[in-house]
GROMACS .gro file of C-alpha atoms in nm:
model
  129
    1UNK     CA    1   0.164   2.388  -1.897
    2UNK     CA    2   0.380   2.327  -1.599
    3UNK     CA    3   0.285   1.990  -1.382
    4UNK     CA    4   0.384   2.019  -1.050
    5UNK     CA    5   0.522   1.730  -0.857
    6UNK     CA    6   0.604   1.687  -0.521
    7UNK     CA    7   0.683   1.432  -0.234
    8UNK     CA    8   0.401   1.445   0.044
    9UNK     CA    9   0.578   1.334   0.380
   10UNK     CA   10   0.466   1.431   0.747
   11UNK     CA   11   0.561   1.322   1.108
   12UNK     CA   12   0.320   0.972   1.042
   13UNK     CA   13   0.500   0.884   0.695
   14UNK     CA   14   0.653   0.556   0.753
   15UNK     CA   15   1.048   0.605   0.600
   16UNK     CA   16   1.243   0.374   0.423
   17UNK     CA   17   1.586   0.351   0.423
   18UNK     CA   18   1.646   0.238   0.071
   19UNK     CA   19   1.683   0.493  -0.210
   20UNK     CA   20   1.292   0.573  -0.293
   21UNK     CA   21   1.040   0.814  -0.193
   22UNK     CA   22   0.731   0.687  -0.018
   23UNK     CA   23   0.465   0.860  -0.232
   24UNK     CA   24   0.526   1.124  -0.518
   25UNK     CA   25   0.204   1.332  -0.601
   26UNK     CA   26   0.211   1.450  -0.958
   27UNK     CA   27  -0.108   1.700  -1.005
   28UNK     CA   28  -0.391   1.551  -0.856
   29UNK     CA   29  -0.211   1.166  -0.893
   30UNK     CA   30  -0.051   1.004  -0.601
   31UNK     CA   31   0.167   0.712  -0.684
   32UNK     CA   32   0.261   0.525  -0.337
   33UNK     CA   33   0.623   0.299  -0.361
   34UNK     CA   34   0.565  -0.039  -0.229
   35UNK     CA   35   0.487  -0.088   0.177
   36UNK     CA   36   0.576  -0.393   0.350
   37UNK     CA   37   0.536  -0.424   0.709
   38UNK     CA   38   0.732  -0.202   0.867
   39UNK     CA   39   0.735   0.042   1.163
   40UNK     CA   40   0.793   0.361   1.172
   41UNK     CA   41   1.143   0.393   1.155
   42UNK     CA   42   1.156   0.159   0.872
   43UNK     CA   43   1.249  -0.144   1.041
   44UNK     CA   44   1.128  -0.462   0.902
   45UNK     CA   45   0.788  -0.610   1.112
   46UNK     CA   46   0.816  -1.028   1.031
   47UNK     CA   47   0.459  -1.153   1.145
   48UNK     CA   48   0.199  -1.391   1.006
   49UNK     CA   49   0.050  -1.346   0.699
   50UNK     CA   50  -0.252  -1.131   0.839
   51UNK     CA   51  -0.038  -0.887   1.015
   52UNK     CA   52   0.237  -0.800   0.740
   53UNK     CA   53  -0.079  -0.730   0.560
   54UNK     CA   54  -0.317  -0.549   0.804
   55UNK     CA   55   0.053  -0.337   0.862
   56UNK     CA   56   0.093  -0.262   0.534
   57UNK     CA   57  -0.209  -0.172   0.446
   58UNK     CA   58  -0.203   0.099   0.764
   59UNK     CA   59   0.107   0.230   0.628
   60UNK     CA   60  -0.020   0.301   0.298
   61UNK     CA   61  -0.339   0.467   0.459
   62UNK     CA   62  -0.079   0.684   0.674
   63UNK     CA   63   0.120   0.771   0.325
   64UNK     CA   64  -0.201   0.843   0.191
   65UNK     CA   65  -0.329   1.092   0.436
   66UNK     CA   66  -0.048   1.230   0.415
   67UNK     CA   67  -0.059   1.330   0.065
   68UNK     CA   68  -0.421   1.421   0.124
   69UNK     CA   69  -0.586   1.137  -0.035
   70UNK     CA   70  -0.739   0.771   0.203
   71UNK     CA   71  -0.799   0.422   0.081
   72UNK     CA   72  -1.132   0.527  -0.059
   73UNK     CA   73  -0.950   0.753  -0.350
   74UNK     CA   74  -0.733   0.462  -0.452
   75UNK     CA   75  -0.798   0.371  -0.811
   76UNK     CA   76  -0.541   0.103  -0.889
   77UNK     CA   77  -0.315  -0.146  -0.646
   78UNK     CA   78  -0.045  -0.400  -0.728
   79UNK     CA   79  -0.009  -0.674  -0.461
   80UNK     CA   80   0.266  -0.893  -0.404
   81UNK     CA   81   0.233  -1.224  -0.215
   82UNK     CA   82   0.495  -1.454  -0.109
   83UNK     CA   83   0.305  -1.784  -0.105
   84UNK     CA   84  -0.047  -1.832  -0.334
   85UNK     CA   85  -0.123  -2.075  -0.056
   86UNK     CA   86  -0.243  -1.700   0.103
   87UNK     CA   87  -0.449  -1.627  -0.187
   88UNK     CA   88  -0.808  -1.683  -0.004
   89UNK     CA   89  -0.729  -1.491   0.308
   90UNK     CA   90  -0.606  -1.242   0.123
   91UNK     CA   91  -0.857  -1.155  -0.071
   92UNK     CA   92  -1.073  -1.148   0.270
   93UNK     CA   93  -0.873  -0.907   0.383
   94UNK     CA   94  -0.837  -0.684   0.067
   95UNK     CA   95  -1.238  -0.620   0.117
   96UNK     CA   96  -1.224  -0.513   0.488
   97UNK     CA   97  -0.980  -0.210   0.317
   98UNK     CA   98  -1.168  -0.154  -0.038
   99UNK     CA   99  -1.523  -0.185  -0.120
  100UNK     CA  100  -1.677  -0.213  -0.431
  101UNK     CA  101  -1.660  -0.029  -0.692
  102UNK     CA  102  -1.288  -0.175  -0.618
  103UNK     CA  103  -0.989  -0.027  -0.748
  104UNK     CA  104  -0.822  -0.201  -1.049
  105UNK     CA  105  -0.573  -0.441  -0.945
  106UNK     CA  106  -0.265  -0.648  -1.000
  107UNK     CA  107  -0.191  -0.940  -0.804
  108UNK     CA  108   0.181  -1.129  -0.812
  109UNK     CA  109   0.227  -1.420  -0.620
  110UNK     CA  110   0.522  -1.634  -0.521
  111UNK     CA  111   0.726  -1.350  -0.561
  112UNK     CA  112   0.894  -1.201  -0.229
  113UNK     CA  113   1.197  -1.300  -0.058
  114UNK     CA  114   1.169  -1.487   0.307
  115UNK     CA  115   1.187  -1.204   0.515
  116UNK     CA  116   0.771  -1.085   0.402
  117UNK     CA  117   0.508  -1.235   0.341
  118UNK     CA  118   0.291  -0.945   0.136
  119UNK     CA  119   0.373  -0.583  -0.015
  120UNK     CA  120   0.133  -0.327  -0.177
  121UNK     CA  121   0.171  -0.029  -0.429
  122UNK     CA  122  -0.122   0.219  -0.529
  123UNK     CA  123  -0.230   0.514  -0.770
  124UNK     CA  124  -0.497   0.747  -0.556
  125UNK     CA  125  -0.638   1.038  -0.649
  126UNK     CA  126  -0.618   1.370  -0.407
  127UNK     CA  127  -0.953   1.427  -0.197
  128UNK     CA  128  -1.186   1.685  -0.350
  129UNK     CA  129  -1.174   2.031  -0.143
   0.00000   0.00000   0.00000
């Protein structure tokens, strides 16, 4: 049985410029590389806590889309936070993107350099036809 895998990427796709592809859909999988706030031509966004993480959460949507799949198809994320001290507001913001049932999730603090404040990953499925 042949899997096929591919690399979903349109004209929204926010691009990196470090050696990685943004999302890589393996059957009906997507698996979505970390997104930090950044715009679209991959240039780092420094803002407050709230707005690296409403950013990066849009960019992941926009990845998402792209490999036909939305935030309501994600099944598992692993968040990142550069200061616990953001722990409470963060998980305020994490429900105005996920509703329960919510997907699984890992959460890492005091783990980022300087330069952000919060990065995301995510396993979605592909939208039913």
């Amino acid at each position: 049985m042949k899997t096929d895998i591919s690399y979903p990427k349109d004209a929204n796709t926010p691009v990196s410029h470090l050696p990685f592809s943004p999302a890589v859909r393996v059957g009906n999988l997507i698996f979505v590389s970390g997104q930090a706030s950044v715009d679209a031509t991959g240039k780092l966004v420094p803002d407050t806590f709230e707005g690296e993480f409403r950013r990066s959460l849009e960019n992941l949507r926009k990845i998402l889309e792209s490999a036909g799949s939305g935030l309501k198809h994600v099944v598992q994320t692993r968040n990142y936070l550069r200061d616990d001290a953001n722990l409470s507001r963060y998980n305020e913001l994490y429900r105005e993107y996920f509703s329960e049932p919510f997907p699984a999730r890992t959460t890492i603090t005091n783990c980022l350099p300087v330069a952000l404040h919060y990065e995301i990953e995510c396993v979605a499925v592909v939208k039913e036809s």
